[in-house]
Coordinates of C-alpha atoms in Angstrom, one line a residue:
X49 CA 25.4 -7.8 11.7
X50 CA 26.7 -5.4 14.3
X51 CA 27.7 -7.6 17.2
X52 CA 30.6 -7.8 19.5
X53 CA 32.0 -11.2 18.6
X54 CA 34.3 -11.8 21.4
X55 CA 32.3 -10.4 23.9
X56 CA 35.2 -8.5 25.4
X57 CA 33.3 -6.7 28.3
X58 CA 34.5 -4.1 30.9
X59 CA 32.9 -2.5 34.0
X60 CA 32.5 1.1 35.5
X61 CA 35.5 2.2 37.6
X62 CA 34.8 4.3 40.6
X63 CA 38.4 4.9 41.5
X64 CA 40.5 7.9 40.5
X65 CA 43.6 9.2 42.1
X66 CA 43.5 12.9 41.6
X67 CA 44.6 14.5 44.8
X68 CA 48.1 14.3 46.3
X69 CA 46.9 12.4 49.4
X70 CA 45.4 9.6 47.3
X71 CA 48.4 9.6 45.0
X72 CA 50.7 9.1 48.0
X73 CA 48.7 6.2 49.3
X74 CA 48.8 4.5 45.9
X75 CA 52.6 4.9 45.6
X76 CA 53.3 3.8 49.1
X77 CA 51.1 0.6 49.1
X78 CA 52.8 -2.4 47.5
X79 CA 50.7 -3.8 44.6
X80 CA 51.2 -7.5 44.2
X81 CA 51.6 -8.7 40.6
X82 CA 50.1 -11.9 39.5
X83 CA 51.0 -14.4 36.9
X84 CA 48.8 -15.2 33.9
X85 CA 48.3 -18.7 35.4
X86 CA 46.9 -17.1 38.5
X87 CA 44.6 -14.9 36.5
X88 CA 43.4 -17.8 34.4
X89 CA 42.8 -19.8 37.5
X90 CA 39.8 -17.7 37.9
X91 CA 36.7 -19.8 37.0
X92 CA 34.2 -18.8 34.4
X93 CA 30.7 -20.1 35.1
X94 CA 27.6 -19.3 33.0
X95 CA 24.0 -20.5 32.5
X96 CA 21.9 -21.9 35.3
X97 CA 18.8 -24.0 34.5
X98 CA 16.8 -25.2 37.5
X99 CA 16.1 -28.9 37.8
X100 CA 12.4 -29.9 37.9
X101 CA 12.5 -30.3 41.7
X102 CA 14.5 -27.1 42.2
X103 CA 17.3 -29.1 43.9
X104 CA 20.1 -28.1 41.5
X105 CA 21.3 -25.9 38.7
X106 CA 22.8 -27.0 35.4
X107 CA 25.8 -24.7 34.5
X108 CA 28.8 -24.5 32.2
X109 CA 32.3 -24.0 33.7
X110 CA 35.9 -23.8 32.4
X111 CA 37.4 -25.1 35.7
X112 CA 38.8 -28.1 33.8
X113 CA 40.6 -25.9 31.3
X114 CA 37.8 -25.9 28.8
X115 CA 34.1 -25.6 29.2
X116 CA 32.2 -28.6 30.5
X117 CA 28.8 -29.1 32.1
X118 CA 28.2 -29.4 35.8
X119 CA 25.4 -29.5 38.4
X120 CA 25.5 -27.6 41.6
X121 CA 23.0 -27.8 44.6
X122 CA 20.6 -24.8 44.6
X123 CA 21.7 -24.0 48.2
X124 CA 25.4 -24.4 47.6
X125 CA 27.8 -27.3 47.6
X126 CA 30.3 -29.1 45.4
X127 CA 30.0 -29.0 41.7
X128 CA 29.4 -32.4 40.0
X129 CA 31.0 -32.9 36.6
X130 CA 28.5 -34.1 34.0
X131 CA 30.9 -34.0 31.0
X132 CA 34.7 -34.4 31.1
X133 CA 35.7 -33.4 27.6
X134 CA 39.4 -32.6 27.2
X135 CA 39.2 -31.2 23.6
X136 CA 35.9 -29.7 22.6
X137 CA 34.0 -27.3 24.9
X138 CA 30.5 -28.5 25.9
X139 CA 27.9 -26.1 27.1
X140 CA 24.8 -26.5 29.3
X141 CA 21.5 -25.5 27.6
X142 CA 18.8 -26.6 30.0
X143 CA 17.4 -29.4 32.2
X144 CA 14.4 -31.1 30.6
X145 CA 11.3 -29.6 32.2
X146 CA 10.0 -32.8 33.9
X147 CA 13.1 -35.0 34.3
X148 CA 16.8 -34.8 35.0
X149 CA 17.7 -35.3 31.4
X150 CA 20.0 -32.5 30.1
X151 CA 20.2 -30.6 26.9
X152 CA 23.7 -29.7 25.9
X153 CA 25.4 -28.0 22.9
X154 CA 28.9 -28.1 21.3
X155 CA 30.6 -27.2 18.0
X156 CA 33.8 -28.4 16.6
X157 CA 36.6 -26.5 18.3
X158 CA 35.3 -23.1 17.4
X159 CA 34.0 -23.9 13.9
X160 CA 30.5 -22.6 14.9
X161 CA 28.7 -25.7 13.5
X162 CA 26.7 -26.1 16.6
X163 CA 24.9 -29.4 17.5
X164 CA 22.4 -30.2 20.3
X165 CA 22.9 -33.2 22.5
X166 CA 20.9 -35.0 25.2
X167 CA 22.5 -36.5 28.3
X168 CA 20.1 -39.4 29.1
X169 CA 19.4 -40.6 32.7
X170 CA 21.8 -43.5 32.2
X171 CA 24.6 -41.0 31.5
X172 CA 24.8 -41.7 27.7
X173 CA 25.0 -38.6 25.4
X174 CA 23.1 -38.5 22.1
X175 CA 23.5 -36.1 19.2
X176 CA 19.9 -35.2 18.4
X177 CA 20.8 -32.9 15.5
X178 CA 23.4 -35.1 13.7
X179 CA 23.1 -33.7 10.2
X180 CA 26.6 -33.0 9.0
X181 CA 27.5 -29.4 8.4
X182 CA 24.1 -28.1 9.7
X183 CA 23.9 -25.6 12.5
X184 CA 21.3 -26.1 15.2
X185 CA 20.1 -23.9 18.0
X186 CA 17.8 -24.5 21.0
X187 CA 15.0 -21.8 21.2
X188 CA 12.7 -22.9 24.1
X189 CA 10.4 -25.6 25.5
X190 CA 6.8 -25.9 24.6
X191 CA 4.1 -24.9 27.0
X192 CA 3.1 -28.5 27.7
X193 CA 6.8 -29.5 28.2
X194 CA 6.6 -32.3 25.7
X195 CA 8.6 -30.6 22.9
X196 CA 11.6 -28.4 22.3
X197 CA 11.7 -25.8 19.5
X198 CA 14.9 -26.0 17.4
X199 CA 16.3 -23.8 14.7
X200 CA 18.3 -25.6 12.0
X201 CA 19.6 -24.8 8.5
X202 CA 19.7 -28.5 7.4
X203 CA 17.2 -28.0 4.6
X204 CA 18.9 -24.9 3.2
X205 CA 22.3 -23.8 4.5
X206 CA 21.3 -20.1 4.1
X207 CA 18.1 -20.2 6.2
X208 CA 17.1 -21.4 9.6
X209 CA 13.7 -23.3 9.7
X210 CA 11.9 -23.9 13.0
X211 CA 11.3 -27.5 14.2
X212 CA 9.2 -29.0 16.9
X213 CA 11.1 -31.9 18.4
X214 CA 9.5 -34.6 20.7
X215 CA 11.2 -35.2 24.0
X216 CA 10.4 -38.9 23.9
X217 CA 12.0 -40.1 20.6
X218 CA 13.6 -36.8 19.3
X219 CA 11.5 -37.0 16.1
X220 CA 10.8 -33.6 14.7
X221 CA 8.5 -31.8 12.3
X222 CA 9.0 -28.4 10.6
X223 CA 6.5 -25.9 11.9
X224 CA 7.9 -22.9 10.0
X225 CA 9.8 -23.0 6.7
X226 CA 11.9 -20.0 6.2
X227 CA 11.8 -19.2 2.5
X228 CA 12.2 -15.4 2.8
X229 CA 15.4 -15.0 4.7
X230 CA 13.5 -13.9 7.9
X231 CA 14.9 -14.4 11.3
X232 CA 12.9 -16.4 13.9
X233 CA 12.5 -14.4 17.1
X234 CA 9.9 -16.1 19.4
X235 CA 6.8 -18.2 19.3
X236 CA 3.5 -17.9 21.3
X237 CA 2.9 -20.7 23.7
X238 CA -0.2 -21.8 21.7
X239 CA 1.9 -22.0 18.6
X240 CA -0.5 -19.7 16.7
X241 CA 2.0 -16.8 16.2
X242 CA 5.6 -16.6 15.1
X243 CA 7.5 -13.4 15.6
X244 CA 9.9 -12.9 12.6
X245 CA 12.3 -10.1 11.7
X246 CA 13.9 -8.9 8.4
X247 CA 17.2 -7.1 8.6
X248 CA 17.2 -3.9 6.6
X249 CA 20.6 -2.6 7.6
X250 CA 22.8 -3.1 10.6
X251 CA 20.6 -1.0 12.8
X252 CA 17.1 -1.2 11.3
X253 CA 14.8 -4.3 11.0
X254 CA 11.2 -4.9 10.1
X255 CA 9.1 -7.0 12.5
X256 CA 6.4 -9.4 11.5
X257 CA 3.8 -11.7 13.1
X258 CA 3.0 -14.9 11.2
X259 CA -0.4 -16.4 11.9
X260 CA -0.1 -20.2 11.7
X261 CA -3.8 -20.6 11.3
X262 CA -4.5 -18.1 8.6
X263 CA -1.0 -18.2 7.0
X264 CA -1.1 -14.4 7.1
X265 CA 2.0 -12.3 7.9
X266 CA 1.4 -9.0 9.6
X267 CA 4.0 -6.2 9.6
X268 CA 4.2 -4.6 13.1
X269 CA 6.2 -1.5 12.5
X270 CA 5.0 1.3 10.2
X271 CA 8.3 3.3 9.9
X272 CA 11.9 2.1 9.2
X273 CA 13.4 1.6 12.6
X274 CA 15.1 -1.0 14.8
X275 CA 12.4 -3.5 16.0
X276 CA 13.1 -6.6 18.1
X277 CA 10.6 -9.2 19.3
X278 CA 10.7 -9.9 23.1
X279 CA 7.8 -12.1 24.3
X280 CA 4.1 -13.0 24.3
X281 CA 2.0 -12.6 27.4
X282 CA 1.1 -15.8 29.3
X283 CA -2.5 -15.8 27.9
X284 CA -1.2 -15.1 24.3
X285 CA -3.3 -11.9 24.1
X286 CA -0.4 -9.5 23.8
X287 CA 2.9 -9.4 21.9
X288 CA 5.8 -7.3 23.3
X289 CA 8.7 -5.8 21.3
X290 CA 11.2 -3.1 21.5
X291 CA 11.6 -0.3 18.9
X292 CA 13.6 2.9 18.5
X293 CA 10.9 4.4 16.1
X294 CA 11.0 8.2 16.6
X295 CA 13.8 8.2 19.2
X296 CA 17.4 7.5 19.7
X297 CA 17.0 4.5 22.1
X298 CA 14.9 1.4 22.1
X299 CA 11.8 1.3 24.3
X300 CA 9.2 -1.4 25.1
X301 CA 5.9 -1.7 23.3
X302 CA 2.9 -3.9 23.5
X303 CA 0.7 -5.1 20.5
X304 CA -2.8 -6.5 21.2
X305 CA -3.3 -9.5 19.0
X306 CA -7.0 -9.0 18.7
X307 CA -7.5 -5.2 18.5
X308 CA -4.1 -4.5 16.9
X309 CA -3.7 -1.6 19.4
X310 CA -0.1 -0.7 20.2
X311 CA 1.0 1.0 23.4
X312 CA 4.2 2.2 24.9
X313 CA 4.9 0.1 28.0
X314 CA 8.3 1.3 29.3
X315 CA 10.9 3.8 28.2
X316 CA 14.3 4.7 29.7
X317 CA 17.1 7.2 28.8
X318 CA 19.1 4.2 27.5
X319 CA 18.3 1.2 25.3
X320 CA 15.9 -1.4 26.8
X321 CA 17.9 -4.4 25.4
X322 CA 15.6 -7.2 26.4
X323 CA 12.3 -8.2 28.1
X324 CA 11.0 -11.6 29.0
X325 CA 8.2 -13.1 31.1
X326 CA 8.9 -15.8 33.6
X327 CA 7.3 -19.3 32.9
X328 CA 3.9 -18.6 34.4
X329 CA 3.9 -14.9 33.6
X330 CA 4.1 -13.7 37.2
X331 CA 7.2 -11.5 36.5
X332 CA 8.5 -9.5 33.6
X333 CA 12.3 -9.2 33.5
X334 CA 13.6 -6.1 31.8
X335 CA 17.3 -5.5 30.8
X336 CA 18.6 -2.0 30.0
X337 CA 22.1 -1.1 28.6
X338 CA 23.0 1.9 30.7
X339 CA 26.3 3.3 29.6
X340 CA 27.7 -0.1 28.8
X341 CA 26.3 -1.7 32.0
X342 CA 23.5 -4.2 32.4
X343 CA 20.7 -2.9 34.6
X344 CA 17.9 -5.3 35.5
X345 CA 14.4 -4.6 36.7
X346 CA 12.0 -7.4 37.7
X347 CA 8.4 -6.2 37.4
X348 CA 5.2 -7.6 38.8
X349 CA 3.4 -8.3 35.6
X350 CA 0.0 -7.3 37.0
X351 CA 1.0 -3.9 38.5
X352 CA 4.2 -3.3 36.4
X353 CA 5.9 -2.2 39.6
X354 CA 9.5 -3.3 40.3
X355 CA 10.1 -5.8 43.1
X356 CA 12.9 -5.4 45.5
X357 CA 16.1 -7.2 44.7
X358 CA 19.0 -8.2 46.9
X359 CA 21.6 -5.4 47.4
X360 CA 25.2 -6.2 46.5
X361 CA 26.6 -2.8 47.2
X362 CA 29.5 -2.1 44.8
X363 CA 28.6 -5.1 42.6
X364 CA 25.8 -5.5 40.1
X365 CA 23.3 -8.2 39.1
X366 CA 24.3 -8.9 35.5
X367 CA 21.9 -11.8 34.6
X368 CA 18.9 -13.6 36.1
X369 CA 16.6 -16.5 35.4
X370 CA 13.8 -18.3 37.2
X371 CA 12.6 -21.8 38.2
X372 CA 9.5 -23.0 36.4
X373 CA 7.4 -22.6 39.5
X374 CA 8.8 -19.0 39.9
X375 CA 9.8 -19.6 43.5
X376 CA 13.6 -19.4 42.8
X377 CA 15.8 -17.0 40.9
X378 CA 19.4 -17.4 40.0
X379 CA 21.6 -14.4 39.6
X380 CA 25.1 -13.5 38.4
X381 CA 26.7 -10.8 40.4
X382 CA 30.0 -9.1 39.6
X383 CA 32.0 -5.9 39.0
X384 CA 34.8 -4.7 36.8
X385 CA 37.4 -5.8 39.4
X386 CA 35.8 -9.3 40.0
X387 CA 34.3 -11.9 37.8
X388 CA 30.6 -12.7 38.3
X389 CA 29.6 -15.2 40.9
X390 CA 26.4 -17.3 40.9
X391 CA 23.7 -16.8 43.5
X392 CA 20.3 -18.2 44.2
X393 CA 17.4 -16.4 45.9
X394 CA 14.1 -17.9 47.2
X395 CA 11.1 -15.5 46.9
X396 CA 9.2 -17.3 49.7
X397 CA 11.8 -17.6 52.4
X398 CA 14.0 -14.6 51.2
X399 CA 17.0 -16.9 51.6
X400 CA 20.0 -16.0 49.5
X401 CA 22.9 -18.5 48.6
X402 CA 26.2 -17.8 47.1
X403 CA 27.1 -20.9 45.0
X404 CA 30.5 -20.0 43.5
X405 CA 33.8 -18.2 44.4
X406 CA 35.2 -17.7 40.9
X407 CA 38.0 -15.3 41.8
X408 CA 41.3 -17.2 42.5
X409 CA 41.9 -17.2 46.2
X410 CA 45.5 -16.2 45.5
X411 CA 44.4 -12.9 44.1
X412 CA 43.6 -10.0 46.4
X413 CA 40.7 -8.0 45.0
X414 CA 42.4 -4.9 46.4
X415 CA 45.2 -5.4 43.8
X416 CA 42.7 -5.2 40.9
X417 CA 41.4 -2.1 39.3
X418 CA 37.8 -0.7 39.2
X419 CA 37.1 0.8 35.8
X420 CA 36.0 4.4 35.2
X421 CA 33.7 5.7 32.4
X422 CA 35.2 8.8 30.8
X423 CA 34.4 10.8 27.7
X424 CA 36.6 12.8 25.3
X425 CA 36.0 15.0 22.2
X426 CA 37.0 13.6 18.9
X427 CA 38.5 15.5 16.0
X428 CA 35.2 16.8 14.8
X429 CA 33.7 17.5 18.3
X430 CA 31.8 14.2 18.6
X431 CA 31.8 13.0 22.2
X432 CA 33.3 9.5 22.5
X433 CA 32.6 7.3 25.5
X434 CA 35.4 5.1 26.9
X435 CA 36.2 2.9 29.8
X436 CA 39.4 3.5 31.6
X437 CA 41.6 1.2 33.7
X438 CA 44.5 3.0 35.4
X439 CA 47.1 0.8 37.2
X440 CA 47.1 1.3 41.0
X441 CA 50.9 1.9 40.9
X442 CA 50.6 4.8 38.4
X443 CA 51.3 8.3 39.5
X444 CA 52.8 11.6 38.3
X445 CA 56.2 10.3 39.4
X446 CA 55.6 6.8 38.2
X447 CA 54.2 7.2 34.7
X448 CA 53.0 4.0 32.9
X449 CA 52.6 2.9 29.3
X450 CA 49.1 2.5 27.9
X451 CA 47.0 0.6 25.4
X452 CA 44.0 1.8 23.4
X453 CA 41.6 -1.2 23.4
X454 CA 39.1 -1.5 20.4
X455 CA 36.1 -3.8 20.6
X456 CA 34.9 -6.2 18.0
X457 CA 32.0 -5.7 15.6
X458 CA 31.7 -3.5 13.7
X459 CA 29.1 -2.0 16.0
X460 CA 30.0 -3.9 19.2
X461 CA 30.5 -2.2 22.5
X462 CA 33.0 -2.5 25.3
X463 CA 30.8 -3.2 28.3
X464 CA 31.4 -2.7 32.0
X465 CA 32.5 -6.2 33.0
X466 CA 35.5 -8.3 34.2
X467 CA 38.2 -9.2 31.8
X468 CA 41.1 -11.4 32.9
X469 CA 43.3 -10.1 30.0
X470 CA 42.7 -6.4 30.8
X471 CA 43.2 -6.9 34.6
X472 CA 46.4 -8.9 33.8
X473 CA 47.8 -6.1 31.7
X474 CA 46.8 -3.4 34.2
X475 CA 48.2 -5.4 37.1
X476 CA 51.5 -5.4 35.2
X477 CA 51.6 -1.7 34.8
X478 CA 49.7 -0.9 31.6
X479 CA 46.8 1.6 31.5
X480 CA 43.9 0.5 29.2
X481 CA 41.5 2.9 27.5
X482 CA 38.6 0.9 25.9
X483 CA 37.3 3.3 23.3
X484 CA 33.7 3.0 22.2
X485 CA 34.3 4.7 18.9
X486 CA 31.5 6.1 16.6
X487 CA 29.5 3.2 15.3
X488 CA 29.4 1.4 18.7
X489 CA 26.1 0.2 19.9
X490 CA 24.4 1.5 23.1
X491 CA 24.7 5.2 22.6
X492 CA 21.8 5.9 20.4
X493 CA 21.1 5.2 16.7
X494 CA 22.7 8.4 15.4
X495 CA 26.0 7.5 17.0
X496 CA 25.6 3.9 15.9
X497 CA 25.3 4.9 12.2
X498 CA 28.2 7.3 12.2
X499 CA 30.8 4.8 10.9
X500 CA 28.7 3.5 8.0
X501 CA 30.8 3.5 4.9
X502 CA 33.8 5.2 6.6
X503 CA 35.3 2.3 8.5
X504 CA 39.0 2.7 9.1
X505 CA 38.6 6.5 8.7
X506 CA 36.5 8.5 11.2
X507 CA 36.2 5.6 13.7
X508 CA 40.0 5.2 13.5
X509 CA 40.4 8.9 14.2
X510 CA 38.3 8.4 17.4
X511 CA 40.9 5.8 18.5
X512 CA 43.7 8.3 17.7
X513 CA 42.0 10.9 19.8
X514 CA 41.7 8.3 22.5
X515 CA 45.4 8.0 22.4
X516 CA 45.7 11.8 22.6
X517 CA 43.5 11.8 25.7
X518 CA 45.8 9.2 27.3
X519 CA 48.8 11.2 26.3
X520 CA 47.4 14.2 28.2
X521 CA 47.0 12.3 31.5
X522 CA 49.7 13.0 34.0
X523 CA 50.1 9.4 35.0
X524 CA 50.8 8.1 31.4
X525 CA 54.1 7.9 29.6
X526 CA 53.0 9.6 26.4
X527 CA 55.9 8.1 24.5
X528 CA 54.6 4.5 25.1
X529 CA 51.1 4.1 23.8
X530 CA 49.9 1.1 21.7
X531 CA 46.7 -0.3 20.3
X532 CA 45.0 -3.7 20.8
X533 CA 41.8 -5.3 19.5
X534 CA 40.1 -8.5 18.4
X535 CA 38.0 -9.2 15.3
X536 CA 36.9 -5.8 14.1
X537 CA 39.2 -4.4 16.8
X538 CA 42.0 -6.4 15.2
X539 CA 41.2 -4.7 11.9
X540 CA 41.3 -1.3 13.7
X541 CA 44.8 -2.2 15.1
X542 CA 46.1 -3.0 11.6
X543 CA 44.4 0.1 10.2
X544 CA 46.1 2.2 12.8
X545 CA 49.5 0.8 12.1
X546 CA 48.9 1.2 8.3
X547 CA 47.1 4.5 7.9
X548 CA 48.4 6.4 11.0
X549 CA 51.8 4.7 11.2
X550 CA 53.3 7.2 13.6
X551 CA 50.5 7.4 16.1
X552 CA 50.9 4.1 18.0
X553 CA 54.1 2.5 19.2
X554 CA 53.0 -1.2 18.9
X555 CA 50.0 -3.2 17.7
X556 CA 48.3 -6.3 19.1
X557 CA 46.0 -7.9 16.5
X558 CA 43.8 -10.7 17.6
X559 CA 42.2 -12.4 14.6
X560 CA 41.5 -9.1 12.8
X561 CA 40.1 -8.6 9.3
X562 CA 42.9 -7.4 7.0
X563 CA 41.2 -8.0 3.6
X564 CA 37.6 -6.8 3.5
X565 CA 37.0 -8.0 0.0
X566 CA 37.8 -11.6 0.9
X567 CA 36.1 -11.5 4.3
X568 CA 32.8 -10.2 2.9
X569 CA 32.9 -12.7 0.0
X570 CA 33.5 -15.6 2.4
X571 CA 30.6 -14.9 4.8
X572 CA 29.2 -18.2 6.1
X573 CA 26.0 -19.3 4.3
X574 CA 24.0 -19.3 7.6
X575 CA 24.6 -15.5 7.8
X576 CA 22.6 -15.0 4.6
X577 CA 19.8 -13.0 6.3
X578 CA 22.4 -10.4 7.5
X579 CA 24.6 -10.4 4.3
X580 CA 22.8 -7.5 2.6
X581 CA 22.9 -5.5 5.9
X582 CA 26.7 -5.9 6.1
X583 CA 27.1 -4.9 2.5
X584 CA 25.0 -1.8 3.0
X585 CA 27.2 -0.8 5.9
X586 CA 30.6 -1.9 4.8
X587 CA 30.2 -2.1 1.0
X588 CA 29.4 -4.8 -1.6
X589 CA 32.6 -6.6 -2.6
X590 CA 31.0 -7.7 -5.9
X591 CA 30.4 -4.1 -7.0
X592 CA 32.3 -0.8 -7.4
X593 CA 32.5 -0.7 -3.6
X594 CA 35.4 -3.1 -4.0
X595 CA 37.6 -0.2 -4.8
X596 CA 37.0 1.4 -1.5
X597 CA 37.1 -1.9 0.4
X598 CA 40.6 -2.5 -1.1
X599 CA 41.6 1.0 -0.1
X600 CA 40.7 0.4 3.6
X601 CA 42.1 -3.1 3.7
X602 CA 45.5 -3.1 5.5
X603 CA 46.7 -6.1 3.6
X604 CA 47.2 -4.1 0.5
X605 CA 49.2 -1.4 2.3
X606 CA 51.6 -3.3 4.6
X607 CA 54.5 -1.4 3.3
X608 CA 53.4 1.5 5.5
X609 CA 53.7 -0.5 8.8
X610 CA 56.8 0.5 10.8
X611 CA 55.9 -0.4 14.4
X612 CA 56.2 -3.8 16.2
X613 CA 53.3 -6.2 15.8
X614 CA 52.0 -9.4 17.3
X615 CA 49.2 -11.3 15.6
X616 CA 47.1 -14.1 17.2
X617 CA 44.8 -16.4 15.3
X618 CA 42.8 -19.6 15.5
X619 CA 42.9 -22.0 12.6
X620 CA 39.2 -23.0 12.9
X621 CA 37.9 -19.4 12.7
X622 CA 35.0 -19.3 10.2
X623 CA 34.6 -15.5 10.3
X624 CA 38.2 -14.2 9.9
X625 CA 40.0 -16.9 8.0
X626 CA 43.6 -17.9 8.9
X627 CA 44.9 -16.6 5.6
X628 CA 44.0 -13.1 6.8
X629 CA 46.6 -13.3 9.5
X630 CA 49.1 -15.4 7.5
X631 CA 49.3 -12.8 4.8
X632 CA 49.4 -9.7 7.0
X633 CA 52.3 -11.2 8.9
X634 CA 54.2 -12.1 5.7
X635 CA 53.5 -8.6 4.3
X636 CA 54.7 -6.7 7.4
X637 CA 57.8 -8.9 7.8
X638 CA 59.0 -7.6 4.4
X639 CA 59.5 -4.2 6.1
X640 CA 62.0 -5.8 8.6
X641 CA 59.6 -4.9 11.3
X642 CA 59.5 -7.0 14.5
X643 CA 56.5 -9.4 14.1
X644 CA 55.4 -12.2 16.3
X645 CA 52.7 -14.7 15.2
X646 CA 50.8 -17.0 17.5
X647 CA 48.6 -19.6 15.8
X648 CA 46.3 -22.0 17.7
X649 CA 45.1 -25.1 15.8
X650 CA 42.2 -25.9 18.1
X651 CA 40.5 -22.4 18.4
X652 CA 38.0 -20.5 16.4
X653 CA 36.9 -16.8 16.6
X654 CA 38.2 -16.2 20.1
X655 CA 40.2 -18.4 22.4
X656 CA 38.2 -20.4 25.0
X657 CA 40.6 -23.0 26.2
X658 CA 42.6 -22.0 29.3
X659 CA 45.8 -23.4 28.1
X660 CA 45.6 -21.4 24.9
X661 CA 44.5 -18.2 26.8
X662 CA 47.5 -18.5 29.1
X663 CA 49.8 -18.8 26.1
X664 CA 48.1 -16.0 24.2
X665 CA 47.9 -13.5 27.0
X666 CA 51.4 -14.2 28.3
X667 CA 52.8 -13.7 24.8
X668 CA 51.0 -10.4 24.6
X669 CA 52.5 -9.2 27.9
X670 CA 56.0 -10.3 26.9
X671 CA 55.6 -8.6 23.6
X672 CA 54.5 -5.3 25.3
X673 CA 57.3 -5.5 27.9
X674 CA 59.8 -5.9 25.1
X675 CA 58.6 -3.4 22.5
X676 CA 56.5 -0.9 24.5
X677 CA 58.1 -0.8 28.0
X678 CA 61.4 -1.5 26.1
X679 CA 62.5 -4.0 28.7
X680 CA 65.2 -6.2 27.0
X681 CA 65.1 -3.9 24.0
X682 CA 65.3 -6.0 20.8
X683 CA 68.0 -5.8 18.1
X684 CA 66.8 -3.5 15.3
X685 CA 65.1 -5.3 12.5
X686 CA 64.6 -8.5 14.6
X687 CA 61.6 -10.6 13.7
X688 CA 60.0 -13.4 15.6
X689 CA 57.3 -16.0 14.9
X690 CA 55.9 -19.2 16.4
X691 CA 53.0 -21.5 16.0
X692 CA 51.2 -23.2 18.9

């Protein structure tokens, strides 16, 4: 499935020093540099479920060093710690609808075997999905608030069934048995209809409605296209979904459950990425992905006219949710140069409250960089979008080194959002160009499909052209340009060092795929519904496609690598196995190339613990200072390695 696993998001930059006057200001002003500890002292807060009486919100925060669960008063005040784990991250799912019980979730240090837990009123915590090895997800609460809907693969590791679980004794009954490899999307509040999808390839999917009374399954789309369920109307008369049928971008459609009539509800010049009604159906929330940026409209569901939202000037509202009585809304608000803060807004009183200040007080926001969306032509004329961070201290007379940043996926997208790692690198004098190479989502389905069956080839050339764009900028030292990426971006880093060995000066590989045959054969069983789609896009490792997969796998061509490399990996990673990184490091070291290896025994696919993030990011900067800036130039042939 084409997703961005890390979620490595970036925001639009408005700043550009082009004229001499601006350039002089930038050179003359002292830019304070901050340590990684200061950057990681920023707090990450997410979620925000309202309590039944609207007095508080339930959120997740990493202020303790890993994610724990907290409550915070709806009008602001001190956070109260609900969990105090010092090993496994715990996340807030939701308050119970009619009590202060709390639904929580956690896996095993990144192994993605997610369980659901309840924090009872007496403070005890109970695992309500204790089946060993089974993955469980919370979908939503029932309309009468007496049940929660849960997805679990405990019956068959390959497929997720839907269960209805009582909030009194946590007993459950299966209400949809998934025998056909379909994906559950949403359920009508009367439980009569289940929206289900079938992945056809990494872009297209069929959409179905299952009638629980008649046991009939109705296909919604007529043509092959991307179709995604969104919601049912409050009276269960209408089903809403998005589709890109006949167009490049997804738009919102309605389907009348009685007459079967389908109507276009809303269309934009970018993808409508989501739509949801509030609990009583008063508002419809619509998300659009506009050039890598979340844009939110809240519509009056009767008139479909947008309501006025608070104005945050140079910052954007990136996420919203509502209280059950629809009187309160919580919002996350941020920009590329500041992490998102949590706000609440009362629709009756028009009161607005800022609940968090997540940017470290020691950091002056004026020392951080606002991102800028740019576009460049690739080798064959295809226009490639990218997000550019230029250090404030950069100028024609003070050229800086640069890194090409490649997102995860395949098919992810670098978004306009705050990244501590990117700001840390930029603050220390490295320009960053985040390339949304062909095959990235968000730019139309034609662009999205352009990398199918040519991974490590045309999409890699897009990254090389991104490097060439950087090299043409007057503020960039064109002799010092590297490449960095995580997951699929880590693969692209290794592909760049292997197949275009003279283009980039260093590589930073965060848990990247290096052997496609092994990776595609070791897909977790609970990804079964997407396995065929991945094989269609990348190749079937059990067929003649294995010849091509071996050809594009850097592990089999490590003798070509000549530039310094750092690899970072979590031992619990179920997607990119540790052996991928072990073997690529061993292979490249045979070339007497400088290689550093940083291994975390308590992380999965991405690093979530602050202690590990500090170690990982500081090691990346030290590596770049040594091998790209050439500060403390290493002895030729030197190799390094360490395990954390």
